[in-house]
GROMACS .gro file of C-alpha atoms in nm:
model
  193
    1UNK     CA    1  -0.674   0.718  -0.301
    2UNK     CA    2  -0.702   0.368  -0.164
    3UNK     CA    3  -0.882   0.138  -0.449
    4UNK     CA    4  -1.047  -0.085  -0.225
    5UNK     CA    5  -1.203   0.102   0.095
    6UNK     CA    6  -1.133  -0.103   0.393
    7UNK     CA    7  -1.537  -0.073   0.451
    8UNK     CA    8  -1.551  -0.297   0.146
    9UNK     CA    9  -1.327  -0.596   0.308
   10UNK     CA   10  -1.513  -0.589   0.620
   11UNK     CA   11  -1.852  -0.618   0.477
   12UNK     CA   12  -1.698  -0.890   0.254
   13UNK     CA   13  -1.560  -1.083   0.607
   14UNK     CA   14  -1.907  -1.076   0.801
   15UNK     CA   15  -2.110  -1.206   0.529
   16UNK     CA   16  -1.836  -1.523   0.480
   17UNK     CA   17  -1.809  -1.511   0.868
   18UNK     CA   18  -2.253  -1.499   0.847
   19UNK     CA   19  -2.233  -1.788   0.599
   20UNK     CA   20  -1.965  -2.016   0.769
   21UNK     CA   21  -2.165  -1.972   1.108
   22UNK     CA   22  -2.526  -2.064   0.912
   23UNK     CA   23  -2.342  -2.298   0.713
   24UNK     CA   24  -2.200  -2.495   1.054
   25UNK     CA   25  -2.543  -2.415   1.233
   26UNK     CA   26  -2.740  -2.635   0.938
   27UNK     CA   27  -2.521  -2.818   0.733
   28UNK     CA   28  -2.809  -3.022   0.595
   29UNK     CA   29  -2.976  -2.685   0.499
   30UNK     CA   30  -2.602  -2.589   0.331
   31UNK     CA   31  -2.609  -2.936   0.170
   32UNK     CA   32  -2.890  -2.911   0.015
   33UNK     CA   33  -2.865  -2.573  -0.110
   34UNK     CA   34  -2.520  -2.697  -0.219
   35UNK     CA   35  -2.666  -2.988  -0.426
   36UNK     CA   36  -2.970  -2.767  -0.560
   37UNK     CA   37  -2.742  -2.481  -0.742
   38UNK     CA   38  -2.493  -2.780  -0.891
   39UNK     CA   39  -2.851  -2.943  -1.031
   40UNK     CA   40  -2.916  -2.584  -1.162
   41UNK     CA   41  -2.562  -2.601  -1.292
   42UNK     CA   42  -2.601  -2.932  -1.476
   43UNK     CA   43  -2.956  -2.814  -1.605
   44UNK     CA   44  -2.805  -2.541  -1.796
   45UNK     CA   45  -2.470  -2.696  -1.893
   46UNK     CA   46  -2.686  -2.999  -2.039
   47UNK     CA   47  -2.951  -2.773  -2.228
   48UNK     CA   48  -2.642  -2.582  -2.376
   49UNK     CA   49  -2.493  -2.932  -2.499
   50UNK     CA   50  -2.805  -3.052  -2.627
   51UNK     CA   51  -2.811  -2.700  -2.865
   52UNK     CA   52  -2.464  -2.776  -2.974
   53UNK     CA   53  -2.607  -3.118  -3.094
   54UNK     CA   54  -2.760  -2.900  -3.387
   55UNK     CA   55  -2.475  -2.671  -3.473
   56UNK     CA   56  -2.213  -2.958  -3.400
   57UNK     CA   57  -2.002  -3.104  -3.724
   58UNK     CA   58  -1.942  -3.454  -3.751
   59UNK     CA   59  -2.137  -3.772  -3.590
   60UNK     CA   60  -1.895  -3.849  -3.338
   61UNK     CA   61  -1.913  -3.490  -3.219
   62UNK     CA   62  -2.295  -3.494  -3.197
   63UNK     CA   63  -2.307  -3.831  -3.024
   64UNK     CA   64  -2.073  -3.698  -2.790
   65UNK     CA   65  -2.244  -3.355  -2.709
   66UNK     CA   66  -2.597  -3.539  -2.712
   67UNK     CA   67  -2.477  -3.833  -2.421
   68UNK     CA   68  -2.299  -3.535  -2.199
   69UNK     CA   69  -2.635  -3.294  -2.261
   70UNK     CA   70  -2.879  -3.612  -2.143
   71UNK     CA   71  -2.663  -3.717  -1.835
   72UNK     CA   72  -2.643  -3.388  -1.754
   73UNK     CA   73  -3.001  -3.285  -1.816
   74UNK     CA   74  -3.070  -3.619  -1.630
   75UNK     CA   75  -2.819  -3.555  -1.301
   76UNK     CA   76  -2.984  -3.204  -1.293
   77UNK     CA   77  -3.319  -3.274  -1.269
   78UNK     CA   78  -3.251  -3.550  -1.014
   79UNK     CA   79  -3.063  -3.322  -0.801
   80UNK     CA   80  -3.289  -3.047  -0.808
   81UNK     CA   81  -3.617  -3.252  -0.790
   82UNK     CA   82  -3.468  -3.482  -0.502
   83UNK     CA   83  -3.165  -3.292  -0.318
   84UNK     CA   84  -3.071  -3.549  -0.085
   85UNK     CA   85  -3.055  -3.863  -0.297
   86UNK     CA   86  -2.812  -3.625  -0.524
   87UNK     CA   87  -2.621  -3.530  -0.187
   88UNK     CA   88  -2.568  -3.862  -0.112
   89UNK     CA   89  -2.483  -4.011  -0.424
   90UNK     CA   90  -2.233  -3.735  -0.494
   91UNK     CA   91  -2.115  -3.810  -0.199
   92UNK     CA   92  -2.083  -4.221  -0.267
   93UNK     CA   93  -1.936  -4.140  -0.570
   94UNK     CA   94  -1.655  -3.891  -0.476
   95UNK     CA   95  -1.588  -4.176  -0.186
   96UNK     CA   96  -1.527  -4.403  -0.484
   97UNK     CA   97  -1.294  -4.144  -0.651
   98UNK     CA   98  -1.096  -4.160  -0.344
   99UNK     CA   99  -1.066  -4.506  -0.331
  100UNK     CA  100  -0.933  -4.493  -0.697
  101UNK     CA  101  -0.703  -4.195  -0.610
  102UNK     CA  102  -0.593  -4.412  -0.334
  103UNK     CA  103  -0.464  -4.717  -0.560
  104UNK     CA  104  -0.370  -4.486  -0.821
  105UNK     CA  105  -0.121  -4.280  -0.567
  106UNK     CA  106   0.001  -4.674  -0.389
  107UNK     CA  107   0.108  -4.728  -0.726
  108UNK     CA  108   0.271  -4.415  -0.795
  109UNK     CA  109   0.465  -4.462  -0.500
  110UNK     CA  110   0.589  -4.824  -0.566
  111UNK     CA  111   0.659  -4.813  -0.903
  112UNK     CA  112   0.791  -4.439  -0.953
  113UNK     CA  113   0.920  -4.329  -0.610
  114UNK     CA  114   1.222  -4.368  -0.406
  115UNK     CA  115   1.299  -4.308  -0.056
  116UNK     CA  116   1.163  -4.102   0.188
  117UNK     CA  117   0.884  -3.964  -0.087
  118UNK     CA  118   0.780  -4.334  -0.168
  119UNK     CA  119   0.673  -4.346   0.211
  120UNK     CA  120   0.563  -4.023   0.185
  121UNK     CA  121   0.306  -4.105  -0.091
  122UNK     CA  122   0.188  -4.458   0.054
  123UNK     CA  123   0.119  -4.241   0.362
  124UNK     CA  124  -0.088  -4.006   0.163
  125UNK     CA  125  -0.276  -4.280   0.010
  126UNK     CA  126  -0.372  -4.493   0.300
  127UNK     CA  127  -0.516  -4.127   0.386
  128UNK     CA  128  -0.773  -4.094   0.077
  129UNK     CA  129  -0.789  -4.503   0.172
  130UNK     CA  130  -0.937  -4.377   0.512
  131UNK     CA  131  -1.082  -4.127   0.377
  132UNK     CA  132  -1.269  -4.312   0.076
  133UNK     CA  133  -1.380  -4.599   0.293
  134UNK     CA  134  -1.568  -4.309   0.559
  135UNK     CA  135  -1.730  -4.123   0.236
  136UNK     CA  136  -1.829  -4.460   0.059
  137UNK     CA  137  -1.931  -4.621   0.417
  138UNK     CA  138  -2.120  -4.342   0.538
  139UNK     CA  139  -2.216  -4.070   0.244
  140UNK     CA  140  -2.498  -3.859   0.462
  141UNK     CA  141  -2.262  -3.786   0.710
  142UNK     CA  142  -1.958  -3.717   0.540
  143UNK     CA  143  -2.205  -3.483   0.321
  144UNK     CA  144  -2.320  -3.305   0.666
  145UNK     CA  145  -1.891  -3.291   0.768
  146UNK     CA  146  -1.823  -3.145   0.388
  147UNK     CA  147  -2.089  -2.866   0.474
  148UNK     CA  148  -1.906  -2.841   0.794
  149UNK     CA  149  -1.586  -2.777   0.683
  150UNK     CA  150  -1.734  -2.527   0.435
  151UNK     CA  151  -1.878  -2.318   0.718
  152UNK     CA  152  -1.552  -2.335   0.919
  153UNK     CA  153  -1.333  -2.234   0.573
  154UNK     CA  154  -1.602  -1.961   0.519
  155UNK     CA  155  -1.600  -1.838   0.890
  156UNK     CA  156  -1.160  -1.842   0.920
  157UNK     CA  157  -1.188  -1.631   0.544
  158UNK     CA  158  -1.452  -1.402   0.647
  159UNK     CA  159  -1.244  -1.334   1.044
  160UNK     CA  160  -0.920  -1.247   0.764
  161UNK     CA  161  -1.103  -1.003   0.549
  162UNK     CA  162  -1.242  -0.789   0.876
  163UNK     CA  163  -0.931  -0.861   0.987
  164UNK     CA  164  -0.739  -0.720   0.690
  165UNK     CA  165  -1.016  -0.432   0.643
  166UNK     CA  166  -0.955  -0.315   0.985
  167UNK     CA  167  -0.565  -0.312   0.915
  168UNK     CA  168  -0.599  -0.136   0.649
  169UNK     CA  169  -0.818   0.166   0.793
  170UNK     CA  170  -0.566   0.207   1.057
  171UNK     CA  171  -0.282   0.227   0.768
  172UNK     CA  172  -0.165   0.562   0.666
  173UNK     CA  173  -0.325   0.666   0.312
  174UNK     CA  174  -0.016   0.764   0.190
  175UNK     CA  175   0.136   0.433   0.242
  176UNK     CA  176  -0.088   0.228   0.068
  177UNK     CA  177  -0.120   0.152  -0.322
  178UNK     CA  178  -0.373  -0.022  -0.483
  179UNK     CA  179  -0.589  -0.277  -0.331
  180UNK     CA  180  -0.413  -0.208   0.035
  181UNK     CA  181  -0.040  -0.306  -0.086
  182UNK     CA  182   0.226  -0.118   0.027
  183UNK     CA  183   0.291   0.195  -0.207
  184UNK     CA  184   0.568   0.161  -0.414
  185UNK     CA  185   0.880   0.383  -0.270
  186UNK     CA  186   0.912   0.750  -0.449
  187UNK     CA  187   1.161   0.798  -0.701
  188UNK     CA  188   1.491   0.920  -0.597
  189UNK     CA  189   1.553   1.291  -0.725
  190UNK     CA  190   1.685   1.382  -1.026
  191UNK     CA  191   2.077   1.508  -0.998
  192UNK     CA  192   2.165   1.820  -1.183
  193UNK     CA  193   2.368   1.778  -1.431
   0.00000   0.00000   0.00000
């Protein structure tokens, strides 16, 4: 018996394939949706914090756990209450990450590589250079071309799984082990002794 039916990975590949098309169709729609369940996210991770506060041991602990349940509390209710200043911002900031990445890697390269792989690395950072300055430069569109990518990463993985589900309903049963790997060849018979 096959443990996952092949009907499962095809219903598992339209909706990703559904989602990467709607999520390509309306990235701003995607965005925001995107935005809204991280907000949701920080909500509850900053409420959590803020009830460690009182179980919490030491002041430096509490201090800690209080800042980290505020900010969240804070960056939650900002990005549920006003989705697109969140999007954009997040998307300012992580454009600033980049940039940091970026001199972080130039260094790397200079100081601790040799060769072929110094070059290597200074490539890769003037990439997250590029790619810092476009996301710092120009945040509601590189938020629009992350939601964008999503869809297109969601649409590739959801073509797979049909892909895969159809394979492995045209598989022989007997060949197949669990989760659609090959079975695992019988062992050879026992010789009399």
């Amino acid at each position: 018996m096959r443990v996952v039916q092949w009907q499962v990975l095809v219903v598992q590949g339209v909706v990703a394939a559904l989602f990467g098309v709607l999520a390509m169709a309306r990235p701003v729609t995607t965005g925001l949706s995107l935005v809204v369940l991280w907000g949701l996210f920080a909500l509850v991770d900053g409420v959590a914090a803020l009830v460690g506060v009182f179980s919490a041991e030491g002041g430096l602990r509490r201090t800690l756990l209080l800042a980290m349940g505020v900010v969240s509390v804070l960056a939650g209710l900002v990005a549920v209450l006003n989705p697109v200043y969140a999007a954009v911002t997040l998307t300012w900031v992580l454009g600033l990450w980049l940039l940091v990445r970026a001199g972080l890697e130039a260094y790397a390269a200079t100081a601790l590589s040799t060769g072929s792989t110094r070059w290597l690395r200074l490539l890769g950072a003037v990439f997250l250079v590029v790619a810092g300055v476009l996301f710092v430069a120009r945040p509601g569109a590189a938020a629009l071309g992350i939601a964008l990518w999503l869809g297109v990463f969601a649409l590739l993985a959801g073509i797979t799984l049909v892909v895969a589900g159809l394979a492995l309903r045209s598989a022989p049963a007997t060949s197949q082990g669990p989760l659609g790997t090959p079975a695992a060849p019988p062992p050879p018979p026992a010789t009399p002794a």
